[in-house]
Amino acid sequence: PMSMPYTAMARISTNTQQFQSVPRRTYEVRGLKVQVPSNYVTREELNTTQALYTRNVVTAAVENTYQDWDGNFRTEKIYTDNPAWIFYDLLINNRYGLGEFISSADIDKYALYRIARYCDELVPDGNGGFEPRFRANLYLAKAKDCYKVLKDMATIFRGMLYWMDGKLTTIMDEKRAPIYTFNKSNVVDGNFEYEHTGSKTRKNQIIITWNNPQNEFKLEPCLLYTS
């Protein structure tokens, strides 16, 4: 038998009376399995929209309440589309990632854990239901500059990466409580200066492309309006 490591294969048979040539096929597949936290239960395992952080880190039983993470990962790799753990896999994998140069000890995994939970929070899907805030359904077709790939992947969760305190750390743009309040009592002379662009130079429409899961994940344009 032929050996094709790291390859997904599909075998079909067709009737030549119905098809004059090999028909075009498309597949919806689950991608690579990756390491996930020991307290994490994926949506695919639950067959639900909501992922849970209720797996007992000692007994592996799924509990009814949140379970604290002990900093370890599950012994077996699991499929997930959470962008934080796909990002982590790309960092530590020594075949297609940076595992030859970076180890898990070089990564702030707790920062990624916070990002992962933020990605799993449910938000309105625009059709009366809910969906995870961020998901990653992609494949890397060719080799590229590693730093560019990491930066592009970090944008999935509105993040960026930098080196701090001897670790590769990721942060994300999210809503947070105010750090400092400015008012007339703590501003020089109590005066504010306001600057803004003219209405004619402001962009009020943006066209983006996205992979539509309702149409075989094909790239489609989407028009967004801004205020």
Short mmCIF file of C-alpha atoms in Angstrom, two decimals:
data_model
loop_
_atom_site.label_atom_id
_atom_site.label_comp_id
_atom_site.label_asym_id
_atom_site.label_seq_id
_atom_site.Cartn_x
_atom_site.Cartn_y
_atom_site.Cartn_z
CA PRO A 1 0.00 0.00 0.00
CA MET A 2 1.06 3.59 -0.65
CA SER A 3 2.17 5.66 2.31
CA MET A 4 1.18 9.33 2.27
CA PRO A 5 1.89 10.85 5.67
CA TYR A 6 0.23 14.15 6.61
CA THR A 7 -2.21 13.75 3.72
CA ALA A 8 -6.01 13.59 3.66
CA MET A 9 -7.42 11.41 0.89
CA ALA A 10 -10.90 10.79 -0.49
CA ARG A 11 -11.90 7.97 -2.84
CA ILE A 12 -15.03 8.11 -5.00
CA SER A 13 -16.39 6.33 -8.06
CA THR A 14 -18.45 7.96 -10.83
CA ASN A 15 -20.48 6.74 -13.78
CA THR A 16 -18.96 7.84 -17.07
CA GLN A 17 -22.43 7.88 -18.63
CA GLN A 18 -23.36 10.70 -16.26
CA PHE A 19 -20.04 12.57 -16.25
CA GLN A 20 -17.94 13.22 -19.34
CA SER A 21 -14.95 14.14 -17.16
CA VAL A 22 -13.95 13.89 -13.55
CA PRO A 23 -16.50 16.04 -11.65
CA ARG A 24 -15.37 18.89 -9.46
CA ARG A 25 -15.63 18.03 -5.78
CA THR A 26 -15.62 20.13 -2.64
CA TYR A 27 -15.33 18.89 0.91
CA GLU A 28 -16.07 20.32 4.32
CA VAL A 29 -13.46 18.86 6.64
CA ARG A 30 -12.19 19.34 10.13
CA GLY A 31 -8.55 20.26 10.11
CA LEU A 32 -5.60 19.45 12.31
CA LYS A 33 -5.98 18.46 15.93
CA VAL A 34 -4.15 20.71 18.38
CA GLN A 35 -3.36 20.95 22.05
CA VAL A 36 -6.12 22.44 24.21
CA PRO A 37 -6.21 23.22 27.96
CA SER A 38 -6.92 20.40 30.38
CA ASN A 39 -10.20 22.03 31.49
CA TYR A 40 -11.48 22.70 27.96
CA VAL A 41 -14.35 20.92 26.20
CA THR A 42 -14.74 21.89 22.55
CA ARG A 43 -17.98 22.63 20.72
CA GLU A 44 -17.39 19.66 18.46
CA GLU A 45 -17.15 17.29 21.41
CA LEU A 46 -20.39 18.67 22.86
CA ASN A 47 -22.11 19.13 19.49
CA THR A 48 -23.28 22.55 20.67
CA THR A 49 -22.57 26.19 19.90
CA GLN A 50 -20.95 26.88 23.27
CA ALA A 51 -17.55 25.51 24.31
CA LEU A 52 -17.10 24.85 28.02
CA TYR A 53 -14.31 25.17 30.54
CA THR A 54 -15.77 22.58 32.91
CA ARG A 55 -13.54 19.55 32.39
CA ASN A 56 -12.10 18.26 35.65
CA VAL A 57 -8.31 18.46 35.30
CA VAL A 58 -7.84 15.39 37.54
CA THR A 59 -10.64 13.00 36.61
CA ALA A 60 -11.31 14.33 33.06
CA ALA A 61 -15.04 14.32 33.85
CA VAL A 62 -17.16 17.15 32.48
CA GLU A 63 -18.58 19.01 35.46
CA ASN A 64 -21.48 21.45 35.75
CA THR A 65 -19.35 24.38 36.92
CA TYR A 66 -16.24 26.16 35.74
CA GLN A 67 -13.00 24.33 36.54
CA ASP A 68 -9.77 26.24 37.15
CA TRP A 69 -7.02 25.60 34.65
CA ASP A 70 -3.88 24.01 36.09
CA GLY A 71 -1.71 25.25 33.21
CA ASN A 72 -1.47 21.83 31.55
CA PHE A 73 -2.85 20.62 28.25
CA ARG A 74 -4.88 17.53 27.48
CA THR A 75 -2.77 14.48 26.68
CA GLU A 76 -4.55 13.87 23.37
CA LYS A 77 -4.86 16.49 20.68
CA ILE A 78 -8.38 17.72 19.93
CA TYR A 79 -9.97 19.47 16.97
CA THR A 80 -11.04 23.04 17.63
CA ASP A 81 -11.56 26.19 15.60
CA ASN A 82 -10.67 28.48 18.49
CA PRO A 83 -8.08 30.82 16.91
CA ALA A 84 -6.02 31.15 20.10
CA TRP A 85 -5.14 27.45 20.26
CA ILE A 86 -4.55 27.22 16.52
CA PHE A 87 -2.17 30.14 16.96
CA TYR A 88 -0.46 28.30 19.84
CA ASP A 89 -0.10 25.15 17.72
CA LEU A 90 1.59 27.10 14.95
CA LEU A 91 4.09 28.41 17.48
CA ILE A 92 5.11 25.07 18.99
CA ASN A 93 4.78 22.63 16.08
CA ASN A 94 8.20 21.65 14.71
CA ARG A 95 6.93 20.42 11.34
CA TYR A 96 4.97 23.34 9.95
CA GLY A 97 5.41 25.89 12.73
CA LEU A 98 8.15 27.43 14.85
CA GLY A 99 8.68 24.53 17.23
CA GLU A 100 12.32 24.24 16.19
CA PHE A 101 12.98 27.70 17.58
CA ILE A 102 10.27 28.25 20.23
CA SER A 103 9.17 25.98 23.05
CA SER A 104 6.04 26.15 25.20
CA ALA A 105 8.16 27.66 27.98
CA ASP A 106 8.78 30.69 25.75
CA ILE A 107 5.06 31.47 25.37
CA ASP A 108 2.73 33.27 27.76
CA LYS A 109 0.02 30.60 27.62
CA TYR A 110 -2.11 32.33 30.23
CA ALA A 111 -2.46 35.37 27.98
CA LEU A 112 -3.63 33.03 25.21
CA TYR A 113 -6.03 31.39 27.65
CA ARG A 114 -7.73 34.72 28.33
CA ILE A 115 -7.94 35.36 24.60
CA ALA A 116 -9.35 31.88 23.97
CA ARG A 117 -12.16 32.41 26.47
CA TYR A 118 -12.95 35.77 24.87
CA CYS A 119 -13.11 34.08 21.45
CA ASP A 120 -15.55 31.45 22.79
CA GLU A 121 -18.03 33.97 24.18
CA LEU A 122 -21.32 33.92 22.28
CA VAL A 123 -22.46 36.96 20.30
CA PRO A 124 -25.54 37.52 18.08
CA ASP A 125 -25.16 35.93 14.64
CA GLY A 126 -27.52 38.37 12.90
CA ASN A 127 -30.16 35.70 12.34
CA GLY A 128 -31.73 35.58 15.77
CA GLY A 129 -29.22 33.11 17.21
CA PHE A 130 -25.77 33.17 18.71
CA GLU A 131 -22.29 32.15 17.58
CA PRO A 132 -18.74 32.27 18.99
CA ARG A 133 -17.15 35.70 18.78
CA PHE A 134 -14.12 34.52 16.75
CA ARG A 135 -13.43 31.29 14.87
CA ALA A 136 -10.58 30.20 12.61
CA ASN A 137 -11.32 28.07 9.55
CA LEU A 138 -8.31 28.28 7.27
CA TYR A 139 -5.51 26.34 5.66
CA LEU A 140 -1.95 27.33 4.88
CA ALA A 141 -1.22 26.40 1.29
CA LYS A 142 2.39 27.52 0.96
CA ALA A 143 5.38 28.61 3.00
CA LYS A 144 5.55 32.27 4.00
CA ASP A 145 7.51 34.50 6.33
CA CYS A 146 6.72 33.19 9.81
CA TYR A 147 6.31 36.58 11.46
CA LYS A 148 3.85 37.72 8.80
CA VAL A 149 1.80 34.53 9.21
CA LEU A 150 1.69 34.98 12.98
CA LYS A 151 0.67 38.64 12.68
CA ASP A 152 -2.06 37.73 10.20
CA MET A 153 -3.37 34.97 12.44
CA ALA A 154 -3.35 37.26 15.48
CA THR A 155 -5.69 39.63 13.64
CA ILE A 156 -8.36 36.92 13.76
CA PHE A 157 -8.84 37.74 17.43
CA ARG A 158 -7.92 41.45 17.00
CA GLY A 159 -4.54 40.77 18.56
CA MET A 160 -0.87 41.47 18.24
CA LEU A 161 2.25 39.77 19.59
CA TYR A 162 5.41 41.03 21.20
CA TRP A 163 8.31 39.83 23.33
CA MET A 164 8.12 40.77 27.02
CA ASP A 165 9.79 39.38 30.17
CA GLY A 166 11.44 36.59 28.18
CA LYS A 167 8.15 35.32 26.73
CA LEU A 168 6.24 35.70 23.51
CA THR A 169 3.06 37.45 24.63
CA THR A 170 -0.20 38.13 22.83
CA ILE A 171 -2.69 40.88 23.57
CA MET A 172 -6.04 41.72 22.01
CA ASP A 173 -8.17 44.77 21.46
CA GLU A 174 -11.21 44.36 23.71
CA LYS A 175 -13.58 46.46 25.74
CA ARG A 176 -12.09 47.32 29.13
CA ALA A 177 -12.84 49.52 32.09
CA PRO A 178 -11.48 53.11 31.89
CA ILE A 179 -7.97 53.54 33.27
CA TYR A 180 -8.08 57.28 33.80
CA THR A 181 -10.75 59.96 33.57
CA PHE A 182 -10.02 63.37 32.09
CA ASN A 183 -12.17 66.34 33.07
CA LYS A 184 -11.80 70.11 33.45
CA SER A 185 -10.27 69.76 36.91
CA ASN A 186 -7.19 67.83 35.72
CA VAL A 187 -6.60 69.51 32.34
CA VAL A 188 -4.45 72.63 31.92
CA ASP A 189 -6.73 75.69 32.22
CA GLY A 190 -9.70 73.33 32.08
CA ASN A 191 -9.83 73.56 28.29
CA PHE A 192 -10.07 70.74 25.75
CA GLU A 193 -9.02 70.95 22.12
CA TYR A 194 -11.01 68.85 19.69
CA GLU A 195 -9.83 67.73 16.27
CA HIS A 196 -11.67 65.72 13.65
CA THR A 197 -11.64 65.06 9.94
CA GLY A 198 -14.00 66.65 7.49
CA SER A 199 -17.17 64.78 6.58
CA LYS A 200 -16.04 64.47 2.95
CA THR A 201 -12.85 62.63 3.91
CA ARG A 202 -14.47 60.13 6.28
CA LYS A 203 -15.04 56.62 5.00
CA ASN A 204 -18.58 55.43 5.59
CA GLN A 205 -18.48 52.22 3.57
CA ILE A 206 -16.03 49.33 3.70
CA ILE A 207 -16.04 46.27 1.45
CA ILE A 208 -14.48 43.16 2.98
CA THR A 209 -14.22 39.56 1.80
CA TRP A 210 -15.00 36.66 4.06
CA ASN A 211 -15.36 32.89 3.88
CA ASN A 212 -19.09 32.18 3.95
CA PRO A 213 -19.76 28.87 5.75
CA GLN A 214 -23.21 28.76 4.16
CA ASN A 215 -21.64 28.69 0.71
CA GLU A 216 -18.86 26.11 1.04
CA PHE A 217 -16.60 28.68 2.74
CA LYS A 218 -16.10 30.54 -0.53
CA LEU A 219 -14.79 34.10 -0.47
CA GLU A 220 -17.64 36.59 -0.77
CA PRO A 221 -17.70 40.39 -0.61
CA CYS A 222 -19.59 42.08 2.21
CA LEU A 223 -20.44 45.79 2.40
CA LEU A 224 -20.19 47.38 5.85
CA TYR A 225 -21.46 50.82 6.78
CA THR A 226 -19.69 52.94 9.39
CA SER A 227 -20.94 55.95 11.26
#
